[in-house]
CSV table of C-alpha atoms and ligand atoms in Angstrom, one decimal:
chain,number,residue,atom,x,y,z
A,27,UNK,CA,-17.9,-8.3,84.3
A,28,UNK,CA,-18.0,-12.1,84.5
A,29,UNK,CA,-18.8,-13.3,88.0
A,30,UNK,CA,-18.5,-16.7,89.6
A,31,UNK,CA,-20.5,-17.5,92.7
A,32,UNK,CA,-19.5,-20.5,94.8
A,33,UNK,CA,-22.3,-22.5,96.5
A,34,UNK,CA,-25.5,-24.3,95.8
A,35,UNK,CA,-28.1,-23.1,98.2
A,36,UNK,CA,-31.0,-20.6,98.4
A,37,UNK,CA,-28.4,-18.0,99.5
A,38,UNK,CA,-26.5,-18.4,96.3
A,39,UNK,CA,-29.6,-18.4,94.2
A,40,UNK,CA,-30.7,-15.1,95.9
A,41,UNK,CA,-27.2,-13.6,95.4
A,42,UNK,CA,-27.2,-14.7,91.7
A,43,UNK,CA,-30.7,-13.3,91.2
A,44,UNK,CA,-29.6,-9.9,92.6
A,45,UNK,CA,-26.3,-9.8,90.7
A,46,UNK,CA,-28.1,-10.7,87.5
A,47,UNK,CA,-30.1,-7.5,87.7
A,48,UNK,CA,-26.9,-5.3,87.4
A,49,UNK,CA,-26.0,-3.8,84.1
A,50,UNK,CA,-22.4,-4.5,85.0
A,51,UNK,CA,-22.9,-8.3,85.0
A,52,UNK,CA,-22.0,-10.1,81.8
A,53,UNK,CA,-21.7,-13.8,82.4
A,54,UNK,CA,-22.8,-15.2,85.7
A,55,UNK,CA,-21.5,-18.6,86.8
A,56,UNK,CA,-22.6,-20.6,89.8
A,57,UNK,CA,-20.6,-23.6,91.1
A,58,UNK,CA,-22.1,-26.1,91.6
A,59,UNK,CA,-25.5,-24.3,91.7
A,60,UNK,CA,-28.9,-25.9,91.5
A,61,UNK,CA,-32.0,-26.0,89.2
A,62,UNK,CA,-32.8,-22.4,90.3
A,63,UNK,CA,-29.4,-20.9,89.7
A,64,UNK,CA,-29.5,-22.4,86.2
A,65,UNK,CA,-32.3,-20.0,85.4
A,66,UNK,CA,-30.2,-16.9,86.1
A,67,UNK,CA,-26.8,-18.0,85.1
A,68,UNK,CA,-24.7,-21.0,84.0
A,69,UNK,CA,-24.1,-23.8,86.5
A,70,UNK,CA,-20.6,-25.2,86.6
A,71,UNK,CA,-19.6,-28.5,88.1
A,72,UNK,CA,-16.7,-27.7,90.4
A,73,UNK,CA,-15.7,-29.0,93.8
A,74,UNK,CA,-15.5,-26.1,96.4
A,75,UNK,CA,-12.6,-27.8,98.1
A,76,UNK,CA,-10.5,-28.0,94.9
A,77,UNK,CA,-9.1,-24.5,94.6
A,78,UNK,CA,-6.9,-25.5,91.6
A,79,UNK,CA,-9.9,-26.4,89.5
A,80,UNK,CA,-11.7,-23.2,90.5
A,81,UNK,CA,-8.6,-21.3,89.5
A,82,UNK,CA,-8.5,-23.0,86.1
A,83,UNK,CA,-12.1,-22.2,85.5
A,84,UNK,CA,-11.5,-18.5,86.4
A,85,UNK,CA,-8.6,-18.2,83.9
A,86,UNK,CA,-10.5,-20.0,81.1
A,87,UNK,CA,-13.6,-17.9,81.5
A,88,UNK,CA,-12.1,-14.5,82.2
A,89,UNK,CA,-13.9,-14.3,85.6
A,90,UNK,CA,-13.3,-11.0,87.2
A,91,UNK,CA,-15.2,-11.4,90.5
A,92,UNK,CA,-15.4,-14.4,92.8
A,93,UNK,CA,-18.2,-14.4,95.4
A,94,UNK,CA,-17.8,-17.1,98.1
A,95,UNK,CA,-21.2,-18.2,99.4
A,96,UNK,CA,-20.5,-20.7,102.2
A,97,UNK,CA,-18.0,-20.6,105.1
A,98,UNK,CA,-16.1,-23.8,104.4
A,99,UNK,CA,-13.9,-22.6,101.5
A,100,UNK,CA,-13.2,-19.4,103.5
A,101,UNK,CA,-12.2,-21.2,106.6
A,102,UNK,CA,-10.0,-23.4,104.3
A,103,UNK,CA,-8.2,-20.3,102.9
A,104,UNK,CA,-9.6,-19.8,99.4
A,105,UNK,CA,-9.0,-16.0,99.7
A,106,UNK,CA,-5.3,-16.5,100.7
A,107,UNK,CA,-4.9,-19.0,97.8
A,108,UNK,CA,-5.9,-16.5,95.2
A,109,UNK,CA,-4.2,-13.6,96.8
A,110,UNK,CA,-0.9,-15.5,96.8
A,111,UNK,CA,-1.0,-16.0,93.0
A,112,UNK,CA,0.2,-12.9,91.0
A,113,UNK,CA,-1.8,-14.0,88.0
A,114,UNK,CA,-5.0,-13.4,90.0
A,115,UNK,CA,-4.0,-9.9,91.3
A,116,UNK,CA,-6.9,-8.3,89.5
A,117,UNK,CA,-9.5,-10.8,90.7
A,118,UNK,CA,-12.1,-9.3,93.0
A,119,UNK,CA,-12.8,-11.7,95.8
A,120,UNK,CA,-15.6,-11.4,98.2
A,121,UNK,CA,-14.8,-13.1,101.5
A,122,UNK,CA,-12.3,-12.8,104.4
A,123,UNK,CA,-8.8,-14.4,104.7
A,124,UNK,CA,-8.3,-17.7,106.4
A,125,UNK,CA,-7.1,-16.0,109.6
A,126,UNK,CA,-10.2,-13.7,109.7
A,127,UNK,CA,-12.6,-16.5,108.9
A,128,UNK,CA,-11.8,-17.9,112.3
A,129,UNK,CA,-14.4,-15.4,113.5
A,130,UNK,CA,-16.8,-18.2,112.4
A,131,UNK,CA,-14.4,-21.2,112.4
A,132,UNK,CA,-13.4,-20.8,116.1
A,133,UNK,CA,-15.9,-19.7,118.8
A,134,UNK,CA,-12.9,-19.0,121.1
A,135,UNK,CA,-11.2,-16.8,118.6
A,136,UNK,CA,-14.5,-14.9,118.0
A,137,UNK,CA,-15.1,-14.5,121.8
A,138,UNK,CA,-11.6,-13.2,122.4
A,139,UNK,CA,-12.0,-10.8,119.5
A,140,UNK,CA,-15.2,-9.5,121.0
A,141,UNK,CA,-13.6,-9.1,124.4
A,142,UNK,CA,-10.6,-7.2,123.0
A,143,UNK,CA,-12.9,-4.9,121.1
A,144,UNK,CA,-15.6,-4.2,123.7
A,145,UNK,CA,-18.3,-6.0,121.7
A,146,UNK,CA,-21.1,-7.0,124.2
A,147,UNK,CA,-21.4,-10.7,124.5
A,148,UNK,CA,-22.1,-13.4,127.1
A,149,UNK,CA,-19.5,-14.0,129.8
A,150,UNK,CA,-17.5,-17.1,128.9
A,151,UNK,CA,-14.4,-19.3,129.4
A,152,UNK,CA,-12.9,-22.0,127.2
A,153,UNK,CA,-11.6,-25.4,128.2
A,154,UNK,CA,-9.8,-28.5,126.9
A,155,UNK,CA,-9.6,-32.0,128.2
A,156,UNK,CA,-6.5,-30.9,130.2
A,157,UNK,CA,-8.4,-28.5,132.4
A,158,UNK,CA,-11.8,-30.1,132.4
A,159,UNK,CA,-11.9,-29.9,136.2
A,160,UNK,CA,-11.8,-26.1,135.9
A,161,UNK,CA,-14.7,-26.4,133.3
A,162,UNK,CA,-16.8,-28.3,135.9
A,163,UNK,CA,-16.0,-25.5,138.5
A,164,UNK,CA,-16.9,-22.8,136.0
A,165,UNK,CA,-20.3,-24.5,135.3
A,166,UNK,CA,-20.9,-24.7,139.1
A,167,UNK,CA,-20.5,-20.9,139.2
A,168,UNK,CA,-23.1,-20.3,136.5
A,169,UNK,CA,-26.9,-20.4,136.7
A,170,UNK,CA,-29.0,-22.9,134.6
A,171,UNK,CA,-29.4,-23.2,131.7
A,172,UNK,CA,-25.8,-23.9,130.6
A,173,UNK,CA,-24.5,-23.1,127.1
A,174,UNK,CA,-21.7,-25.4,125.8
A,175,UNK,CA,-20.2,-24.6,122.4
A,176,UNK,CA,-17.8,-26.8,120.4
A,177,UNK,CA,-15.0,-24.4,119.3
A,178,UNK,CA,-14.8,-25.5,115.7
A,179,UNK,CA,-17.3,-25.9,112.8
A,180,UNK,CA,-19.8,-28.6,113.6
A,181,UNK,CA,-22.4,-28.2,110.9
A,182,UNK,CA,-24.6,-26.0,113.1
A,183,UNK,CA,-24.9,-28.8,115.7
A,184,UNK,CA,-22.1,-27.8,118.1
A,185,UNK,CA,-24.1,-25.7,120.5
A,186,UNK,CA,-25.8,-27.5,123.5
A,187,UNK,CA,-28.1,-25.8,125.9
A,188,UNK,CA,-28.7,-27.8,129.1
A,189,UNK,CA,-31.0,-27.2,132.0
A,190,UNK,CA,-29.3,-29.5,134.5
A,191,UNK,CA,-25.8,-29.1,136.0
A,192,UNK,CA,-25.0,-32.8,136.0
A,193,UNK,CA,-26.1,-33.1,132.4
A,194,UNK,CA,-24.0,-30.1,131.5
A,195,UNK,CA,-20.9,-31.7,133.1
A,196,UNK,CA,-21.6,-35.0,131.3
A,197,UNK,CA,-21.9,-33.3,128.0
A,198,UNK,CA,-18.7,-31.3,128.6
A,199,UNK,CA,-16.9,-34.6,129.2
A,200,UNK,CA,-18.4,-36.2,126.1
A,201,UNK,CA,-17.3,-33.2,124.0
A,202,UNK,CA,-13.8,-32.8,125.4
A,203,UNK,CA,-12.9,-36.4,126.2
A,204,UNK,CA,-15.1,-38.5,123.9
A,205,UNK,CA,-14.8,-36.1,120.9
A,206,UNK,CA,-18.6,-35.9,120.5
A,207,UNK,CA,-18.1,-33.4,117.6
A,208,UNK,CA,-14.7,-34.7,116.6
A,209,UNK,CA,-11.8,-32.2,116.6
A,210,UNK,CA,-14.3,-29.4,116.6
A,211,UNK,CA,-15.0,-30.1,120.3
A,212,UNK,CA,-11.4,-30.6,121.5
A,213,UNK,CA,-11.9,-27.0,122.8
A,214,UNK,CA,-15.3,-26.0,124.3
A,215,UNK,CA,-16.5,-22.5,125.1
A,216,UNK,CA,-18.9,-22.4,128.1
A,217,UNK,CA,-20.9,-19.3,128.4
A,218,UNK,CA,-23.6,-17.5,130.3
A,219,UNK,CA,-27.2,-18.1,129.0
A,220,UNK,CA,-28.7,-14.9,127.6
A,221,UNK,CA,-32.5,-14.7,127.6
A,222,UNK,CA,-34.0,-12.6,124.9
A,223,UNK,CA,-35.0,-12.5,121.3
A,224,UNK,CA,-32.7,-13.3,118.4
A,225,UNK,CA,-32.1,-11.4,115.2
A,226,UNK,CA,-29.3,-10.8,112.8
A,227,UNK,CA,-27.5,-7.9,111.2
A,228,UNK,CA,-25.4,-8.1,108.1
A,229,UNK,CA,-22.7,-5.7,107.0
A,230,UNK,CA,-20.6,-5.6,103.9
A,231,UNK,CA,-17.2,-4.4,104.9
A,232,UNK,CA,-13.7,-3.8,103.3
A,233,UNK,CA,-12.2,-4.2,106.7
A,234,UNK,CA,-12.3,-0.5,107.5
A,235,UNK,CA,-15.5,1.0,106.1
A,236,UNK,CA,-18.8,-0.7,106.0
A,237,UNK,CA,-22.4,-0.5,104.9
A,238,UNK,CA,-25.3,-2.1,106.8
A,239,UNK,CA,-27.7,-4.4,104.8
A,240,UNK,CA,-31.3,-5.0,105.8
A,241,UNK,CA,-31.5,-6.9,109.1
A,242,UNK,CA,-33.4,-10.2,109.4
A,243,UNK,CA,-34.8,-12.7,111.9
A,244,UNK,CA,-34.7,-16.4,111.1
A,245,UNK,CA,-36.5,-19.4,112.5
A,246,UNK,CA,-34.0,-22.1,113.3
A,247,UNK,CA,-36.1,-24.9,114.9
A,248,UNK,CA,-37.8,-27.5,112.8
A,249,UNK,CA,-41.1,-27.4,114.7
A,250,UNK,CA,-43.8,-24.7,115.0
A,251,UNK,CA,-43.6,-22.5,118.1
A,252,UNK,CA,-39.8,-22.8,117.9
A,253,UNK,CA,-39.7,-26.4,119.0
A,254,UNK,CA,-37.7,-29.5,118.1
A,255,UNK,CA,-34.3,-29.8,116.5
A,256,UNK,CA,-32.2,-27.0,115.2
A,257,UNK,CA,-31.9,-26.6,111.4
A,258,UNK,CA,-30.1,-24.3,109.0
A,259,UNK,CA,-33.2,-22.1,109.1
A,260,UNK,CA,-36.9,-22.6,108.3
A,261,UNK,CA,-37.9,-19.1,107.3
A,262,UNK,CA,-37.0,-15.5,107.8
A,263,UNK,CA,-38.4,-12.0,107.8
A,264,UNK,CA,-36.9,-8.6,107.1
A,265,UNK,CA,-37.1,-5.9,108.5
A,266,UNK,CA,-37.5,-7.1,112.1
A,267,UNK,CA,-40.6,-5.3,113.4
A,268,UNK,CA,-39.4,-4.8,117.0
A,269,UNK,CA,-36.2,-2.9,116.0
A,270,UNK,CA,-37.0,0.6,117.0
A,271,UNK,CA,-34.7,3.6,116.5
A,272,UNK,CA,-33.1,3.2,119.9
A,273,UNK,CA,-32.3,-0.4,119.4
A,274,UNK,CA,-31.0,0.3,115.8
A,275,UNK,CA,-28.7,2.9,117.2
A,276,UNK,CA,-27.4,0.6,119.9
A,277,UNK,CA,-26.8,-2.1,117.3
A,278,UNK,CA,-24.7,0.2,115.2
A,279,UNK,CA,-22.8,2.0,118.1
A,280,UNK,CA,-22.3,-0.9,120.5
A,281,UNK,CA,-21.9,-3.8,118.0
A,282,UNK,CA,-21.3,-3.0,114.4
A,283,UNK,CA,-18.8,-0.1,114.9
A,284,UNK,CA,-16.6,-1.9,117.5
A,285,UNK,CA,-16.7,-5.0,115.4
A,286,UNK,CA,-15.5,-3.3,112.2
A,287,UNK,CA,-13.1,-1.1,114.1
A,288,UNK,CA,-11.7,-4.3,115.6
A,289,UNK,CA,-11.1,-5.7,112.1
A,290,UNK,CA,-9.3,-2.5,111.1
A,291,UNK,CA,-7.3,-2.1,114.3
A,292,UNK,CA,-6.1,-5.7,114.2
A,293,UNK,CA,-5.4,-5.5,110.4
A,294,UNK,CA,-7.7,-8.3,109.4
A,295,UNK,CA,-7.8,-9.0,105.6
A,296,UNK,CA,-11.6,-8.9,105.5
A,297,UNK,CA,-13.5,-7.9,102.3
A,298,UNK,CA,-16.9,-9.4,102.4
A,299,UNK,CA,-20.1,-10.0,104.3
A,300,UNK,CA,-20.1,-10.2,108.1
A,301,UNK,CA,-23.2,-11.7,109.6
A,302,UNK,CA,-23.7,-10.8,113.3
A,303,UNK,CA,-26.1,-13.0,115.2
A,304,UNK,CA,-27.6,-11.1,118.1
A,305,UNK,CA,-29.6,-11.7,121.2
A,306,UNK,CA,-31.6,-8.7,122.2
A,307,UNK,CA,-31.9,-8.5,126.0
A,308,UNK,CA,-34.1,-5.7,127.4
A,309,UNK,CA,-33.6,-3.7,124.1
A,310,UNK,CA,-29.7,-4.1,124.3
A,311,UNK,CA,-27.9,-6.2,121.7
A,312,UNK,CA,-25.4,-9.0,122.6
A,313,UNK,CA,-23.4,-10.9,120.0
A,314,UNK,CA,-24.1,-14.6,120.0
A,315,UNK,CA,-21.9,-15.4,117.0
A,316,UNK,CA,-20.2,-14.0,113.9
A,317,UNK,CA,-20.5,-15.7,110.5
A,318,UNK,CA,-18.1,-14.7,107.7
A,319,UNK,CA,-20.7,-15.0,105.0
A,320,UNK,CA,-24.4,-14.3,104.4
A,321,UNK,CA,-27.1,-16.3,106.2
A,322,UNK,CA,-29.4,-18.8,104.6
A,323,UNK,CA,-32.4,-18.3,104.5
A,324,UNK,CA,-31.8,-14.7,105.6
A,325,UNK,CA,-30.3,-13.8,102.2
A,326,UNK,CA,-33.6,-14.8,100.6
A,327,UNK,CA,-35.2,-11.8,102.4
A,328,UNK,CA,-32.3,-9.4,102.4
A,329,UNK,CA,-31.6,-9.4,98.6
A,330,UNK,CA,-35.2,-8.6,97.6
A,331,UNK,CA,-35.0,-5.5,99.8
A,332,UNK,CA,-31.8,-4.0,98.4
A,333,UNK,CA,-32.6,-1.4,95.8
A,334,UNK,CA,-29.1,-0.4,94.8
A,335,UNK,CA,-26.6,-2.2,92.6
A,336,UNK,CA,-25.0,-5.1,94.4
A,337,UNK,CA,-22.2,-5.5,91.8
A,338,UNK,CA,-21.2,-1.9,92.5
A,339,UNK,CA,-21.1,-2.5,96.2
A,340,UNK,CA,-19.1,-5.7,95.9
A,341,UNK,CA,-16.6,-3.9,93.6
A,342,UNK,CA,-16.2,-1.1,96.1
A,343,UNK,CA,-15.8,-3.7,98.9
A,344,UNK,CA,-13.0,-5.6,97.1
A,345,UNK,CA,-11.2,-2.4,96.3
A,346,UNK,CA,-11.4,-1.0,99.8
A,347,UNK,CA,-13.9,1.8,98.8
A,348,UNK,CA,-16.9,0.9,100.9
A,349,UNK,CA,-17.0,4.6,102.0
A,350,UNK,CA,-17.8,5.5,98.4
A,351,UNK,CA,-20.9,3.4,97.9
A,352,UNK,CA,-24.3,3.5,99.6
A,353,UNK,CA,-26.5,0.5,100.0
A,354,UNK,CA,-30.1,1.7,99.5
A,355,UNK,CA,-33.1,-0.4,100.8
A,356,UNK,CA,-36.6,-0.7,99.6
A,357,UNK,CA,-39.2,0.6,102.1
A,358,UNK,CA,-40.9,-2.8,102.1
A,359,UNK,CA,-40.9,-6.1,103.9
A,360,UNK,CA,-39.8,-9.5,102.7
A,361,UNK,CA,-40.5,-12.9,104.1
A,362,UNK,CA,-39.5,-16.4,103.2
A,363,UNK,CA,-40.5,-20.0,104.2
A,364,UNK,CA,-38.2,-22.9,103.5
A,365,UNK,CA,-39.9,-26.0,102.1
A,366,UNK,CA,-37.9,-29.1,103.4
A,367,UNK,CA,-37.8,-32.8,103.0
A,368,UNK,CA,-39.7,-35.2,105.3
A,369,UNK,CA,-37.2,-36.2,108.1
A,370,UNK,CA,-35.0,-33.1,107.8
A,371,UNK,CA,-32.8,-32.2,109.7
A,372,UNK,CA,-32.2,-35.9,110.2
A,373,UNK,CA,-32.2,-38.5,107.4
A,374,UNK,CA,-34.3,-37.7,104.4
A,375,UNK,CA,-34.8,-38.9,100.8
A,376,UNK,CA,-33.9,-37.0,97.6
A,377,UNK,CA,-35.0,-37.3,94.0
A,378,UNK,CA,-38.7,-36.5,94.5
A,379,UNK,CA,-40.3,-34.8,91.5
A,380,UNK,CA,-41.5,-31.2,92.2
A,381,UNK,CA,-44.6,-29.6,90.6
A,382,UNK,CA,-46.6,-26.5,90.8
A,383,UNK,CA,-44.0,-23.9,89.9
A,384,UNK,CA,-46.3,-22.5,87.2
A,385,UNK,CA,-49.2,-22.0,89.7
A,386,UNK,CA,-47.2,-19.5,91.8
A,387,UNK,CA,-47.4,-15.7,91.4
A,388,UNK,CA,-46.2,-12.6,93.1
A,389,UNK,CA,-43.3,-14.4,94.8
A,390,UNK,CA,-39.7,-15.3,94.2
A,391,UNK,CA,-38.7,-18.9,94.4
A,392,UNK,CA,-35.1,-19.4,95.5
A,393,UNK,CA,-34.0,-22.9,95.0
A,394,UNK,CA,-32.0,-24.5,97.8
A,395,UNK,CA,-31.7,-28.2,97.2
A,396,UNK,CA,-33.0,-28.9,93.7
A,397,UNK,CA,-31.7,-30.5,90.6
A,398,UNK,CA,-32.8,-30.3,87.0
A,399,UNK,CA,-33.3,-33.7,85.4
A,400,UNK,CA,-34.3,-33.1,81.7
A,401,UNK,CA,-37.6,-31.3,81.9
A,402,UNK,CA,-38.2,-32.2,85.6
A,403,UNK,CA,-37.1,-30.5,88.8
A,404,UNK,CA,-36.2,-33.0,91.5
A,405,UNK,CA,-35.5,-32.5,95.2
A,406,UNK,CA,-31.8,-32.8,96.0
A,407,UNK,CA,-31.4,-31.9,99.7
A,408,UNK,CA,-33.0,-31.4,103.0
A,409,UNK,CA,-33.8,-27.8,102.4
A,410,UNK,CA,-35.4,-27.6,99.1
A,411,UNK,CA,-37.1,-24.3,98.1
A,412,UNK,CA,-37.3,-20.9,99.8
A,413,UNK,CA,-40.6,-19.2,98.9
A,414,UNK,CA,-39.9,-15.4,99.2
A,415,UNK,CA,-42.3,-12.6,98.8
A,416,UNK,CA,-42.3,-8.8,99.3
A,417,UNK,CA,-45.2,-6.7,100.6
A,418,UNK,CA,-45.9,-3.4,102.2
A,419,UNK,CA,-45.4,-4.9,105.7
A,420,UNK,CA,-44.4,-8.4,106.9
A,421,UNK,CA,-48.0,-9.6,107.3
A,422,UNK,CA,-48.7,-8.8,103.7
A,423,UNK,CA,-45.5,-10.5,102.6
A,424,UNK,CA,-46.2,-13.5,104.8
A,425,UNK,CA,-49.6,-14.1,103.3
A,426,UNK,CA,-48.1,-14.1,99.8
A,427,UNK,CA,-45.3,-16.5,100.9
A,428,UNK,CA,-47.8,-19.0,102.4
A,429,UNK,CA,-50.3,-18.7,99.5
A,430,UNK,CA,-47.5,-19.7,97.2
A,431,UNK,CA,-45.9,-22.3,99.4
A,432,UNK,CA,-49.1,-24.3,99.2
A,433,UNK,CA,-48.8,-24.4,95.4
A,434,UNK,CA,-45.6,-26.3,95.2
A,435,UNK,CA,-45.8,-30.1,95.7
A,436,UNK,CA,-43.5,-33.1,96.2
A,437,UNK,CA,-43.6,-36.2,98.2
A,438,UNK,CA,-42.9,-35.6,101.9
A,439,UNK,CA,-43.2,-31.8,101.7
A,440,UNK,CA,-43.0,-30.0,105.1
A,441,UNK,CA,-42.7,-26.4,106.1
A,442,UNK,CA,-43.4,-24.3,109.1
A,443,UNK,CA,-46.7,-22.4,108.8
A,444,UNK,CA,-46.0,-20.1,111.7
A,445,UNK,CA,-43.0,-18.0,110.5
A,446,UNK,CA,-43.3,-14.6,112.2
A,447,UNK,CA,-45.7,-15.9,114.9
A,448,UNK,CA,-43.7,-14.1,117.6
A,449,UNK,CA,-43.8,-10.8,115.8
A,450,UNK,CA,-47.6,-10.3,115.4
A,451,UNK,CA,-47.8,-7.9,118.3
A,452,UNK,CA,-45.3,-5.5,116.7
B,24,LIG,P1,-24.8,-20.7,117.3
B,24,LIG,O1,-24.5,-22.0,116.6
B,24,LIG,O2,-23.7,-20.0,117.9
B,24,LIG,O3,-25.7,-19.8,116.4
B,24,LIG,O4,-25.8,-21.1,118.4
B,24,LIG,C1,-27.0,-21.8,118.2
B,24,LIG,C2,-28.1,-21.2,119.0
B,24,LIG,O5,-27.9,-21.4,120.3
B,24,LIG,C3,-28.3,-19.7,118.8
B,24,LIG,O6,-29.0,-19.4,117.7
B,24,LIG,C4,-29.0,-19.4,120.1
B,24,LIG,O7,-30.4,-19.7,119.9
B,24,LIG,C5,-28.5,-20.3,121.1
B,24,LIG,N1,-27.4,-19.7,121.9
B,24,LIG,C6,-26.1,-19.6,121.6
B,24,LIG,N2,-25.5,-18.9,122.6
B,24,LIG,C7,-26.4,-18.6,123.5
B,24,LIG,C8,-26.4,-17.9,124.8
B,24,LIG,N3,-25.2,-17.4,125.3
B,24,LIG,N4,-27.5,-17.7,125.4
B,24,LIG,C9,-28.7,-18.2,124.9
B,24,LIG,N5,-28.8,-18.9,123.8
B,24,LIG,C10,-27.7,-19.1,123.1
B,25,LIG,N1,-29.6,-19.1,109.0
B,25,LIG,C1,-28.4,-19.2,109.8
B,25,LIG,C2,-27.2,-19.4,109.1
B,25,LIG,O1,-27.1,-19.2,107.9
B,25,LIG,O2,-26.2,-19.7,109.7
């Protein structure tokens, strides 16, 4: 089968790496890809917002499966675009419809879905500029800290957590009235702060049946000890050592089942990955967010732990047969650390030559923001390279990850040396 993966990050490299291992894969294309994806398949220069050009490529290259990596094309309706065209009726697409992608594209939509389907989540209300006074009153009734969320996609920056009530009111005004995050903050969800430890679960679902993938915990802050600005993710571990049988059962029964049953009951057209961000409070899971795709860098620890054939699972998913396939995990641990550019997540430079690839061993290098330039690999983003490793347990995997992270060099290299720091007691 010829497969096209859309995206250019570490997530897409990890998906490509895993799909490449299947006997069912013939040609593997990644659009636009990076220097790493070029090692496992063929990079194609396509714009992810130009569905017509993607469609032409699919026709010309007899692509049978389309795997959508990032959320933007899903929220923009790429699945609906292909399903509306009879000539693509045999194309297997991995991703939800535009309507269903609102689970990620609109915080209010997601929260209302959770309420309707009894999925545990923080108490909330949503407000617009018209009822901002009610928003102030709602804030007054909550305890500090205050959580404000822009309803729409805001590049991971739309969530503000404030300690002070006046500050929270000012930020609410700047989001609703002064369009702090543009149209994304014309509607704001205010919710109760949940104090606990975060982790994520991933399911592959056909909208009725599902299989759970390995869980993961990522490290979002730029600074060691979880300090400083939020990023797309600085590292991850899988499995999550504090998940005991009791918590695992609660995650499945209280969160995963009502979520998938909600998709089924409400007849969502959802054939793809569902990423459920959790806050664990006193060993009970609460949903912080849904994402309608895999996480990055979580995918870089999830894929190395899947033993079974991902192409088979994706085929079953697109054909509504998730009940006929079983995702089997390796009994190991995987860790990754993201090497980033100096300045990230704010302004940074690109185009730095990378060296040291040949000095690494016993690890998997998933490229995130890199570019091939003749015989050189150059940095081409803020998040540059995910250094993943597997081991018997996460400490063993972490030592391989960090040993190899040291070997790669480029001007302005930065990475967190404390991934997993909060898990050492488990
Ligand atoms: P999100 O963009 O929804 O993933 O939110 C960004 C981050 O804000 C999350 O990873 C959490 O660390 C934090 N957060 C979001 N909602 C809450 C909440 N209700 N209570 C505590 N922290 C939260
Ligand atoms: N690592 C978090 C995300 O992919 O959204």
